[in-house]
Tab-separated table of C-alpha atoms in Angstrom:
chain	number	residue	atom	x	y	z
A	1	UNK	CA	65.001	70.594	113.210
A	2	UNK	CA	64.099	69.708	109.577
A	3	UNK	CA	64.420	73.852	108.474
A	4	UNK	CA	67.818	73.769	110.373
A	5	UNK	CA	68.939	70.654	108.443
A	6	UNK	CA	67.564	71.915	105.077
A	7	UNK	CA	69.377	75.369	105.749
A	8	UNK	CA	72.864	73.434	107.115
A	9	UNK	CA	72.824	71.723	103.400
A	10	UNK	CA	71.912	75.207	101.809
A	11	UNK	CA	74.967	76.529	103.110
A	12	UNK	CA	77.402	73.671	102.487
A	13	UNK	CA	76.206	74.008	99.100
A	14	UNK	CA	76.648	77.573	98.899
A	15	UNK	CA	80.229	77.331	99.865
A	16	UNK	CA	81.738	74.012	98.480
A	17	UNK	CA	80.238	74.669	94.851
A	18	UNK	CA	82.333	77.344	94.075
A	19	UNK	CA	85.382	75.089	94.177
A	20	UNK	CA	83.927	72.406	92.551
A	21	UNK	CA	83.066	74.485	89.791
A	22	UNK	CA	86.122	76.059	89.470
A	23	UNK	CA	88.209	72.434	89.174
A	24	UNK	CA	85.403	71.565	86.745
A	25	UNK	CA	86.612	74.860	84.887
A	26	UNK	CA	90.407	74.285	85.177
A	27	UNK	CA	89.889	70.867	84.595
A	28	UNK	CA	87.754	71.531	81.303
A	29	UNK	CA	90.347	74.367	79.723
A	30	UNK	CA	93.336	72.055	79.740
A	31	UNK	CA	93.102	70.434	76.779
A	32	UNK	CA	92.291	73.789	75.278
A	33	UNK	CA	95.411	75.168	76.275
A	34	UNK	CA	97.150	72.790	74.297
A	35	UNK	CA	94.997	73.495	71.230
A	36	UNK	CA	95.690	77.266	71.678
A	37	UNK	CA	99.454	77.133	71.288
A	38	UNK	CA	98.768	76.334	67.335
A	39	UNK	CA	98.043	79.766	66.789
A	40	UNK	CA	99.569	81.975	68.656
A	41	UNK	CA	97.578	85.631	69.759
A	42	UNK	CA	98.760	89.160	68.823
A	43	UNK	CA	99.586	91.364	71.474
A	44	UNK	CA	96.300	93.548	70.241
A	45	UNK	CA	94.163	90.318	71.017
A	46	UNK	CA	96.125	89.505	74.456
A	47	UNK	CA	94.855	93.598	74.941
A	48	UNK	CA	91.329	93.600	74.290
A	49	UNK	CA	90.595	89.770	75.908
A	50	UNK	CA	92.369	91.217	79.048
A	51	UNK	CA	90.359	94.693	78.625
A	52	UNK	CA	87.373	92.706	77.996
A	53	UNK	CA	88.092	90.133	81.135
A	54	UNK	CA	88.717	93.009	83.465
A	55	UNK	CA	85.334	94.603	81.898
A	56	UNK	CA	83.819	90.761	82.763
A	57	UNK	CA	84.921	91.119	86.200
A	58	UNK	CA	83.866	94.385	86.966
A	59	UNK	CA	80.318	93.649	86.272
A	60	UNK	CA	80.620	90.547	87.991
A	61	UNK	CA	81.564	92.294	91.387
A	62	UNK	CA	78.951	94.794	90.643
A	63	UNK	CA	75.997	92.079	90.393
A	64	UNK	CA	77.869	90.588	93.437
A	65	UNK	CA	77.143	93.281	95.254
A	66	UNK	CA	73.754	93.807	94.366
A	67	UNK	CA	73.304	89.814	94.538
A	68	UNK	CA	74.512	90.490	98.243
A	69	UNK	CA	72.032	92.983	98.828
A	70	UNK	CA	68.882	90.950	97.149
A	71	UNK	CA	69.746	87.724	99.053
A	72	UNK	CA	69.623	89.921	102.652
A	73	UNK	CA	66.556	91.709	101.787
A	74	UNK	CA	64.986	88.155	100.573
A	75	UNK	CA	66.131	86.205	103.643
A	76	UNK	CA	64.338	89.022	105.835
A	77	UNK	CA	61.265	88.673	103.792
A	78	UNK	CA	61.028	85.575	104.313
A	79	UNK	CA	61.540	85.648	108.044
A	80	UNK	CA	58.787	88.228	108.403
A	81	UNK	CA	55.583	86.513	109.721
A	82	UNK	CA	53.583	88.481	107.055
A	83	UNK	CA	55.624	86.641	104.481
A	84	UNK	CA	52.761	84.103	102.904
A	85	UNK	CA	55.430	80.847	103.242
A	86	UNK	CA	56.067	81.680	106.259
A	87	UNK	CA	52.759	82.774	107.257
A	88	UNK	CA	51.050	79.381	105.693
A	89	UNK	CA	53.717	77.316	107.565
A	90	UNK	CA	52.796	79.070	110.944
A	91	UNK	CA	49.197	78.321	110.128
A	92	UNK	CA	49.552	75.004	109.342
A	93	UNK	CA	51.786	74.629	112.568
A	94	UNK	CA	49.074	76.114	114.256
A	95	UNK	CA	46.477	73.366	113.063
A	96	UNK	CA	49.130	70.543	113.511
A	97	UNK	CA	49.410	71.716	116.900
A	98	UNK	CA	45.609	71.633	117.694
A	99	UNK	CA	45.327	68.659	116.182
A	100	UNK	CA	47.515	66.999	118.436
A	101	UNK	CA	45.632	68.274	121.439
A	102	UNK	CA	42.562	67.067	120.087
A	103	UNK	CA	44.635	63.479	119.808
A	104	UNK	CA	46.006	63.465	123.027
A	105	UNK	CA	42.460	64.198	124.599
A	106	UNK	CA	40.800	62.045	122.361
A	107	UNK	CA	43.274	58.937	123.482
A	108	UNK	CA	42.405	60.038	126.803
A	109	UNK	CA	39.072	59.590	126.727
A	110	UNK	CA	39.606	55.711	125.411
A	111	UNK	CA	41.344	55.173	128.190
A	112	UNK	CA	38.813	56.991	130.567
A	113	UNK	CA	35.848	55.013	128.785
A	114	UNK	CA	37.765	51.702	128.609
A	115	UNK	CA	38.847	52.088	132.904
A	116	UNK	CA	34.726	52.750	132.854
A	117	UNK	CA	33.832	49.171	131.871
A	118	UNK	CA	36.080	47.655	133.632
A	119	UNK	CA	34.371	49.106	136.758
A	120	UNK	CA	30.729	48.261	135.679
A	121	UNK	CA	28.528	46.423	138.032
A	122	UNK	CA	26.026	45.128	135.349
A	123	UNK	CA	25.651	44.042	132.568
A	124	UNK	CA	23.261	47.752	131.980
A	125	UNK	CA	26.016	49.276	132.777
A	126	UNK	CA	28.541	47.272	130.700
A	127	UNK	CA	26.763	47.929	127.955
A	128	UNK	CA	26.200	51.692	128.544
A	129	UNK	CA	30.418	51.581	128.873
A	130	UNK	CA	30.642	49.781	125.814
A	131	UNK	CA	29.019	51.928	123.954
A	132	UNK	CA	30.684	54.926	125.462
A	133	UNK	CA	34.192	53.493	124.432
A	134	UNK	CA	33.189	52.698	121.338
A	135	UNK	CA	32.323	56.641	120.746
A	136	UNK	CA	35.569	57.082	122.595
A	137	UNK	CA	37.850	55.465	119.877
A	138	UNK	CA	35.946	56.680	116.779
A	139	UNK	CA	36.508	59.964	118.091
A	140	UNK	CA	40.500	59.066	118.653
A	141	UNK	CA	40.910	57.553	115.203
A	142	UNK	CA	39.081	60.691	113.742
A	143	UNK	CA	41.527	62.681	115.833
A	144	UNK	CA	44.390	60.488	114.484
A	145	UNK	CA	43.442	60.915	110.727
A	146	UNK	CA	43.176	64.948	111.541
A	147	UNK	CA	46.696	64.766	113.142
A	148	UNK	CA	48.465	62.585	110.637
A	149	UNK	CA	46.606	65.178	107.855
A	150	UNK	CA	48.051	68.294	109.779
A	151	UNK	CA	51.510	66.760	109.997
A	152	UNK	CA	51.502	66.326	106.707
A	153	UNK	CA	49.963	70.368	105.623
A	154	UNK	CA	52.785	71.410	108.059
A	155	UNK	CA	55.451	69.365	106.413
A	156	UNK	CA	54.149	70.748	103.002
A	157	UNK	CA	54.323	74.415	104.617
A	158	UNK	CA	57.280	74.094	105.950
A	159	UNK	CA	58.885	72.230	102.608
A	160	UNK	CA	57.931	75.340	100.533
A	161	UNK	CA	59.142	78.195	103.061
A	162	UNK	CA	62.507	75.832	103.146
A	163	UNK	CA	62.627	76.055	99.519
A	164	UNK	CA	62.633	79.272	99.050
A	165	UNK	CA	65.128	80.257	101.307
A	166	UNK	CA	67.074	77.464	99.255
A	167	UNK	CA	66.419	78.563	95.921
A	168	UNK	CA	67.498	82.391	96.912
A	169	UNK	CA	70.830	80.469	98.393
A	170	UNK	CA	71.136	78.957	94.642
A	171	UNK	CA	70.975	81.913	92.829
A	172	UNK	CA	73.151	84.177	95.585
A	173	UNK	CA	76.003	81.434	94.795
A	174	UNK	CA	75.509	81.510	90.968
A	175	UNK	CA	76.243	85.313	91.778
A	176	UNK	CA	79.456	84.240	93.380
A	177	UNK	CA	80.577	81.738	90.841
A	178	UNK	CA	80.279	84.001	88.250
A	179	UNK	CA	82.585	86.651	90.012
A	180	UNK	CA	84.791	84.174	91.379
A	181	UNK	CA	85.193	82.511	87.350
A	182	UNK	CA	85.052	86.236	85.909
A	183	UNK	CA	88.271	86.952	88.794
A	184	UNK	CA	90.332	83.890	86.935
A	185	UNK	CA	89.586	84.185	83.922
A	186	UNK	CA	91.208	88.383	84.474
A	187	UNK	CA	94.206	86.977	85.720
A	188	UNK	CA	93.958	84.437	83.195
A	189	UNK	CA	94.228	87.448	80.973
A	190	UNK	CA	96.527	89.511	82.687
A	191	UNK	CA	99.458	86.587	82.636
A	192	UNK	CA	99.017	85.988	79.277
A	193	UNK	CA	99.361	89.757	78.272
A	194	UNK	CA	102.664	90.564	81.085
A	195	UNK	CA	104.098	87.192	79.705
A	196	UNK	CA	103.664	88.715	76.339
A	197	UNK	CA	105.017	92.230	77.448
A	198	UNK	CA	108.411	91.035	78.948
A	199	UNK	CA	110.801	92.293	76.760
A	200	UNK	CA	112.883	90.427	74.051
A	201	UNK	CA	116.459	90.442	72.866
A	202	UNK	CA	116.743	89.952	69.465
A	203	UNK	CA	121.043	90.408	68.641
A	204	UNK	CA	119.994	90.614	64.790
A	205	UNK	CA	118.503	94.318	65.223
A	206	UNK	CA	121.495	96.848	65.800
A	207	UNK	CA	122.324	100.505	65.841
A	208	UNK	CA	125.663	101.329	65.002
A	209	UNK	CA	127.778	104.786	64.434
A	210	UNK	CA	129.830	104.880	61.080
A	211	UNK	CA	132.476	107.955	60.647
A	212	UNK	CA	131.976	108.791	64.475
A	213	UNK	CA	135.326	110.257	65.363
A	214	UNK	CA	137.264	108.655	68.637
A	215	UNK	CA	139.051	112.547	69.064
A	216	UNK	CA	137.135	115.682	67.697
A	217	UNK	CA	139.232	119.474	68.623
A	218	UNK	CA	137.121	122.066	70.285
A	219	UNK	CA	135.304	124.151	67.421
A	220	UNK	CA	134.807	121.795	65.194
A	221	UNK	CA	131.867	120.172	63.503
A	222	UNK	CA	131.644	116.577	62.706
A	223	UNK	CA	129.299	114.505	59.898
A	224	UNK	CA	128.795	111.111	60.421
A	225	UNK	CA	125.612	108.544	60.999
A	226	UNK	CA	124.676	105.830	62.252
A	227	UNK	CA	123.157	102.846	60.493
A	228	UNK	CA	119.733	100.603	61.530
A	229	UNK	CA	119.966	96.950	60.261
A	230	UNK	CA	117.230	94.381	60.888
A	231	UNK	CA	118.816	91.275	60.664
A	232	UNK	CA	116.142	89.585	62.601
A	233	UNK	CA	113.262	86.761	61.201
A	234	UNK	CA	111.080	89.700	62.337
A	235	UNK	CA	109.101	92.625	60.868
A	236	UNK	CA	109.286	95.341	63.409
A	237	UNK	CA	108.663	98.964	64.187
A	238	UNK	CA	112.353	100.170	65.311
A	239	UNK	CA	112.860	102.968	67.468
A	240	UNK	CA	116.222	103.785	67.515
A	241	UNK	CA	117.405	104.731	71.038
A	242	UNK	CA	120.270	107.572	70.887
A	243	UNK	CA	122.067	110.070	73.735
A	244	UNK	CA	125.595	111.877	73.703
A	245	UNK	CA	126.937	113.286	76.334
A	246	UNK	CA	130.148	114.912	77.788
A	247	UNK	CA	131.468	113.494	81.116
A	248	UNK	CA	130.361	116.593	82.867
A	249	UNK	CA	127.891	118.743	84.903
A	250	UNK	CA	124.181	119.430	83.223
A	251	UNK	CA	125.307	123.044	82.935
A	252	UNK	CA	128.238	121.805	81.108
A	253	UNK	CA	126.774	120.184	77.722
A	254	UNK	CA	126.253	123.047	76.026
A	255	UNK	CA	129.609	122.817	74.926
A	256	UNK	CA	128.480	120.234	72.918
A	257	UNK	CA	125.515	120.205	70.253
A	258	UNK	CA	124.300	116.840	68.539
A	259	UNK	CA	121.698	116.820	65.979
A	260	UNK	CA	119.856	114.740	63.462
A	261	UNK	CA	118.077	114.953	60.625
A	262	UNK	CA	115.270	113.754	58.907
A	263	UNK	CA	113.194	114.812	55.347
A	264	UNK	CA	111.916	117.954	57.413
A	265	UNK	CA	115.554	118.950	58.389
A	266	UNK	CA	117.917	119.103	61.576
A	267	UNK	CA	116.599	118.141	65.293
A	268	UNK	CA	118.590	119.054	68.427
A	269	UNK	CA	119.442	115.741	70.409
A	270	UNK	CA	118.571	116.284	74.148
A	271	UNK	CA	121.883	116.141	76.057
A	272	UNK	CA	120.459	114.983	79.248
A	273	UNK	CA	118.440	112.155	78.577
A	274	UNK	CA	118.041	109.367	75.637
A	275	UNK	CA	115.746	110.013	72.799
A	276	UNK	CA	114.167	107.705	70.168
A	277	UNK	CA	114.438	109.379	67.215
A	278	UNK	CA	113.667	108.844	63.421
A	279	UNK	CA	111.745	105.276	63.903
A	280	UNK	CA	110.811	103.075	61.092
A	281	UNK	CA	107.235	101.201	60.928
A	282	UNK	CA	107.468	98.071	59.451
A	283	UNK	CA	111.310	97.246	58.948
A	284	UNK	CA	111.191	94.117	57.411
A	285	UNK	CA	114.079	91.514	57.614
A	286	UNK	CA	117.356	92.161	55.871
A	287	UNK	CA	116.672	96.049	55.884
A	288	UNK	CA	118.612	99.013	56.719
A	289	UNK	CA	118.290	102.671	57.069
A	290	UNK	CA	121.103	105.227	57.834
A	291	UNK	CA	120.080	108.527	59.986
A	292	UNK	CA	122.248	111.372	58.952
A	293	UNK	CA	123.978	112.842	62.480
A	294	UNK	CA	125.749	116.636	63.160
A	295	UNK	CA	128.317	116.814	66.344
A	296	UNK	CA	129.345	120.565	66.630
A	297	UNK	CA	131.980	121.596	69.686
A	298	UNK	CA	132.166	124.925	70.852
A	299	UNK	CA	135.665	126.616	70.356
A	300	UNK	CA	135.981	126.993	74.631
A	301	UNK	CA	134.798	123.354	75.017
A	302	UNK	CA	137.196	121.951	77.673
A	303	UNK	CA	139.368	118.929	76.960
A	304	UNK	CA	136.809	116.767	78.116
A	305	UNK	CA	135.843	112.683	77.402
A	306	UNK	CA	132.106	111.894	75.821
A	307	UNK	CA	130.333	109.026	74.712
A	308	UNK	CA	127.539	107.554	72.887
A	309	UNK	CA	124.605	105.407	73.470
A	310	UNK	CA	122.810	103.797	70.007
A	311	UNK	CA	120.609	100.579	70.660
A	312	UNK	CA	117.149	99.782	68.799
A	313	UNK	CA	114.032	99.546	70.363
A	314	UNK	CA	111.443	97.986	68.619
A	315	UNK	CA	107.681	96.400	68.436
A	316	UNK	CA	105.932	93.866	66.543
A	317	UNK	CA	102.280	91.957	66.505
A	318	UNK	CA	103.036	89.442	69.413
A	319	UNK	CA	106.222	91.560	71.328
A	320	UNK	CA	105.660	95.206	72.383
A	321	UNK	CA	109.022	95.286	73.815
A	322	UNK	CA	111.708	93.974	71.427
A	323	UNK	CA	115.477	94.971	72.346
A	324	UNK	CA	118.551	95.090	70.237
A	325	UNK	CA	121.807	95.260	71.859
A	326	UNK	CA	123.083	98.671	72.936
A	327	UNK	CA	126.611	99.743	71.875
A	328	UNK	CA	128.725	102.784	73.921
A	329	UNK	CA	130.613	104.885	71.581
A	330	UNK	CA	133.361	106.736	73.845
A	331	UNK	CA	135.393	110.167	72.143
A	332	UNK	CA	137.433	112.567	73.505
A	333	UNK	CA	137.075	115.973	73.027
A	334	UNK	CA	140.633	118.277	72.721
A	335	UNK	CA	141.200	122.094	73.387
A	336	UNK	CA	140.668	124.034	70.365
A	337	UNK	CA	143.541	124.222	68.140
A	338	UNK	CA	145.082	120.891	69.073
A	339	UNK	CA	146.630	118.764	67.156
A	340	UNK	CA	145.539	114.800	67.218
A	341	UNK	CA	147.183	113.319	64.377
A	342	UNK	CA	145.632	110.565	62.496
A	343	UNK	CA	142.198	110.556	62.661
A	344	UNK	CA	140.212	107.095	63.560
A	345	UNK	CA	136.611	106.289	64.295
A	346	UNK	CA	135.344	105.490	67.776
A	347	UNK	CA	134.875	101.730	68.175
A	348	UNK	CA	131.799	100.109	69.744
A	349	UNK	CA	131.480	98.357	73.247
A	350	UNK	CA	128.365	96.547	75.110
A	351	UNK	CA	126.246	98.085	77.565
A	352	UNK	CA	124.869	95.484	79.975
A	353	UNK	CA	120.628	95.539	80.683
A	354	UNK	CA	121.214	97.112	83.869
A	355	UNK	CA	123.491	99.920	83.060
A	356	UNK	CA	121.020	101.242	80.534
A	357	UNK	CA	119.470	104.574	80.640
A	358	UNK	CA	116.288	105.555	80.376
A	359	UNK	CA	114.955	107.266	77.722
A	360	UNK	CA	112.300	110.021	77.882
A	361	UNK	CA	108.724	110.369	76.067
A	362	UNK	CA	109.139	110.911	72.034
A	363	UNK	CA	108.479	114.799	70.886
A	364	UNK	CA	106.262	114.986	67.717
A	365	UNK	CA	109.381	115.642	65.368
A	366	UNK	CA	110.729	112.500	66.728
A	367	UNK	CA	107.944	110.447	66.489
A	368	UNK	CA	107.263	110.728	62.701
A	369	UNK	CA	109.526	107.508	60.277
A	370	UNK	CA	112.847	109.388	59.211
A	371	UNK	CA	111.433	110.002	55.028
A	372	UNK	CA	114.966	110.023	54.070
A	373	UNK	CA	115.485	106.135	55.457
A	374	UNK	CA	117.177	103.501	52.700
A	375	UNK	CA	114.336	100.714	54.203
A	376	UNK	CA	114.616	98.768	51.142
A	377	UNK	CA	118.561	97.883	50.226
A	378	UNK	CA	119.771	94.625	51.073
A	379	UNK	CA	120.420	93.749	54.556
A	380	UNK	CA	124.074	94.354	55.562
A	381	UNK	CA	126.294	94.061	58.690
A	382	UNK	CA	125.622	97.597	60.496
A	383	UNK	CA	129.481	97.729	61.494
A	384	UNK	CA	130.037	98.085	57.238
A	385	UNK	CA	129.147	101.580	57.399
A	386	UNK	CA	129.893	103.903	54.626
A	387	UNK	CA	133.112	104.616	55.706
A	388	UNK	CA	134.845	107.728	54.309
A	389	UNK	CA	138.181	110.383	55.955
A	390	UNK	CA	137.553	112.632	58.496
A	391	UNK	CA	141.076	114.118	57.947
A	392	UNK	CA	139.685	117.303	57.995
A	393	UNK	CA	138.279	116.964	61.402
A	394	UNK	CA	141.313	116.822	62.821
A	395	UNK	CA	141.034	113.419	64.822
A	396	UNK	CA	142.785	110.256	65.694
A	397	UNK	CA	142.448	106.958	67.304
A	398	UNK	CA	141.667	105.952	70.687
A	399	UNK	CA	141.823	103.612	73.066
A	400	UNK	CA	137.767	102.701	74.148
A	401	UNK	CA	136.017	103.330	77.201
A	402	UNK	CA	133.126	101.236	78.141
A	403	UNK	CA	132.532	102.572	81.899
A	404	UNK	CA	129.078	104.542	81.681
A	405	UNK	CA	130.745	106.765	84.592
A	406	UNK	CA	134.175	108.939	84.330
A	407	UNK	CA	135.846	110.356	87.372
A	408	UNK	CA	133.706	112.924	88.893
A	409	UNK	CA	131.512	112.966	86.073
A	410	UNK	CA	127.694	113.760	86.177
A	411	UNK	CA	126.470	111.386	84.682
A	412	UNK	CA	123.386	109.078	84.467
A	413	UNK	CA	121.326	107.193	86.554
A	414	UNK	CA	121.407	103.511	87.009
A	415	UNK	CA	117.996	103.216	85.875
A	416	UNK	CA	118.131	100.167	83.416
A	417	UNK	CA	116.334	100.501	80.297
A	418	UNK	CA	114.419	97.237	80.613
A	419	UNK	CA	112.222	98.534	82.713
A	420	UNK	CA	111.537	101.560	80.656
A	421	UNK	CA	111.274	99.046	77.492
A	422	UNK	CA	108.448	97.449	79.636
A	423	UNK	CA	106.977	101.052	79.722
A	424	UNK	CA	106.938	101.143	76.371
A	425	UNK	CA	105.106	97.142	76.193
A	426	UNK	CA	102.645	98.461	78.312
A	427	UNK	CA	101.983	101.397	76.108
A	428	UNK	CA	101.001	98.672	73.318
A	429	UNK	CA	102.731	98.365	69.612
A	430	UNK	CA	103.442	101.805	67.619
């Protein structure tokens, strides 16, 4: 009954302590909480303490396991006879139980010897009882001593078999704290570096076209650019996010060709899905940069609508996922030889979050800081532009479209590009 008891409290220990160890924990990193919010962590540090918790953890479950496996193979050791706890407690078990019987037939013969003297005739034979049940009860109390001295060998036996079975409980459930504090303080980690990759909209950091026409004629080429301005508090890496397209089928673009250029020259602009293109590390507030842009139409181009995408994508320290608004651009494209009349530019309109596209991976050409960037001139509204006549272009004002679909068009999913930003968050700052 006493191992049962002893093991009963084992296990109640083994599974209550975890708990109480764990409000200990919460209880204890409260205040520290607080203190933390003075200073707050790069997204490199939220990185490398949730890498490092996750690395935590994984060992933790490892030495779990083999905690698991040592605390089986210990408990059967110690329930093998040959074991020497258990081996000294069956020996002394042994002995307490011998020394019982010897008791029991030592109290026996007290009360044999003492139901003798009653019964004597004589006083010869009175005395010859006497004397017998004196023997009788030294015997018993000799019995008694070697009894009450067995008990207490068994107890002692049994104590240190008990404790060892209890100190291999202790150390299996220091296993299992440790994994169970090494599994919160991973997702611990892992909030505090997805709260840090949600993405965030900063208005000050915009994209915008200048000398983009709103009509361009069929065989035609077209100069214009578009402007980066950081009008932010922050310092960030901008990728600027850019796609033109014609309202039509895939086969279809190739009647128009948009390019871009940078120090190293002209870049073709994919026509089927967004590109960042000519980014800018460490953009600091109040700067701009202007990316020099190429829109060629072929002369059989169809008279066909188009439109442009320009938002800027951007990183810092804390925020791998910093969004400036997006702005739609929409032109028409006339049959060759037509003529529009007064030219005018094509005038911006908002994109909501979830009708944005999705850009794809940066090529190499596209992944190197446009050299030819202005980074350093005084911060101005992007819609300034540079302005300038694109009489010779042969264009004229339109009305605006801000639908991302035109009748029957192919045209793109609606993919929105916050969750690709959070691609890019996950992917860590530039």
């Amino acid at each position: 009954m006493n191992l049962r008891r002893t093991l009963a409290t084992a296990a109640v220990a083994a599974v209550t302590a975890p708990a109480v160890l764990l409000s200990a924990g919460a209880a204890s990193a409260a205040p520290k909480a607080a203190a933390q919010t003075q200073q707050k962590p790069t997204y490199a540090e939220l990185k490398k303490a949730a890498d490092d918790a996750k690395k935590v953890y994984e060992d933790a479950v490892a030495a779990e396991q083999a905690g698991r496996e040592k605390i089986d193979a210990t408990m059967a050791a110690l329930d093998e006879d040959s074991h020497p706890l258990k081996a000294a407690f069956l020996a002394a078990d042994k002995a307490a139980k011998a020394a019982a019987a010897d008791k029991t037939a030592a109290d026996q013969a007290v009360t044999d010897a003492r139901a003798a003297l009653d019964g004597a005739a004589d006083e010869a034979a009175k005395a010859k009882a006497q004397e017998a049940l004196d023997a009788a009860e030294a015997r018993a109390r000799t019995a008694a001593e070697a009894k009450t001295n067995a008990d207490a060998e068994r107890r002692t036996a049994q104590d240190a078999w008990d404790d060892a079975r209890v100190a291999a409980l202790r150390e299996w459930n220091k296993v299992r704290n440790a994994t169970a504090d090494a599994r919160k303080a991973k997702d611990a980690a892992d909030r505090a570096l997805a709260a840090a990759a949600d993405c965030v909209r900063v208005p000050g950091l915009t994209v915008l076209a200048n000398r983009l026409p709103a009509k361009a004629v069929a065989g035609t080429t077209v100069d214009f650019s578009f402007t980066v301005a950081n009008a932010t508090d922050r310092t960030l890496d901008v990728d600027p996010l850019v796609f033109f397209r014609l309202n039509s089928t895939d086969q279809e673009q190739h009647f128009m060709k948009v390019r871009w250029a940078d120090a190293s020259g002209w870049h073709d602009l994919d026509p089927n899905s967004p590109s960042h293109l000519a980014g800018v590390k460490n953009m600091k507030p109040g700067a701009r940069t202007d990316v020099k842009m190429r829109m060629t139409l072929e002369a059989d181009a169809p008279a066909i609508d188009g439109f442009a995408l320009l938002a800027g994508d951007a990183s810092d320290a804390y925020n791998p996922c910093v969004l400036g608004p997006m702005k739609r651009y929409d032109f028409a494209v006339l049959p060759a030889g037509s003529k529009p009349g007064t030219a005018g530019e094509a005038k911006p309109g908002t994109v909501d979050d979830k009708d944005r596209p999705k850009p794809k991976p940066k090529t190499a050409a596209q992944a190197a800081p446009a050299t030819s960037a202005d980074t350093t001139s005084a911060a101005q509204p992007a819609s300034a532009g540079t302005g300038g006549s694109l009489a010779t272009t042969g264009v004229s004002p339109a009305a605006s479209r801000f639908a991302l679909a035109g009748g029957g068009a192919v045209l793109l999913g609606t993919g929105a590009v916050l969750a690709v930003r959070r691609q890019r968050g996950a992917r860590g700052t530039h």
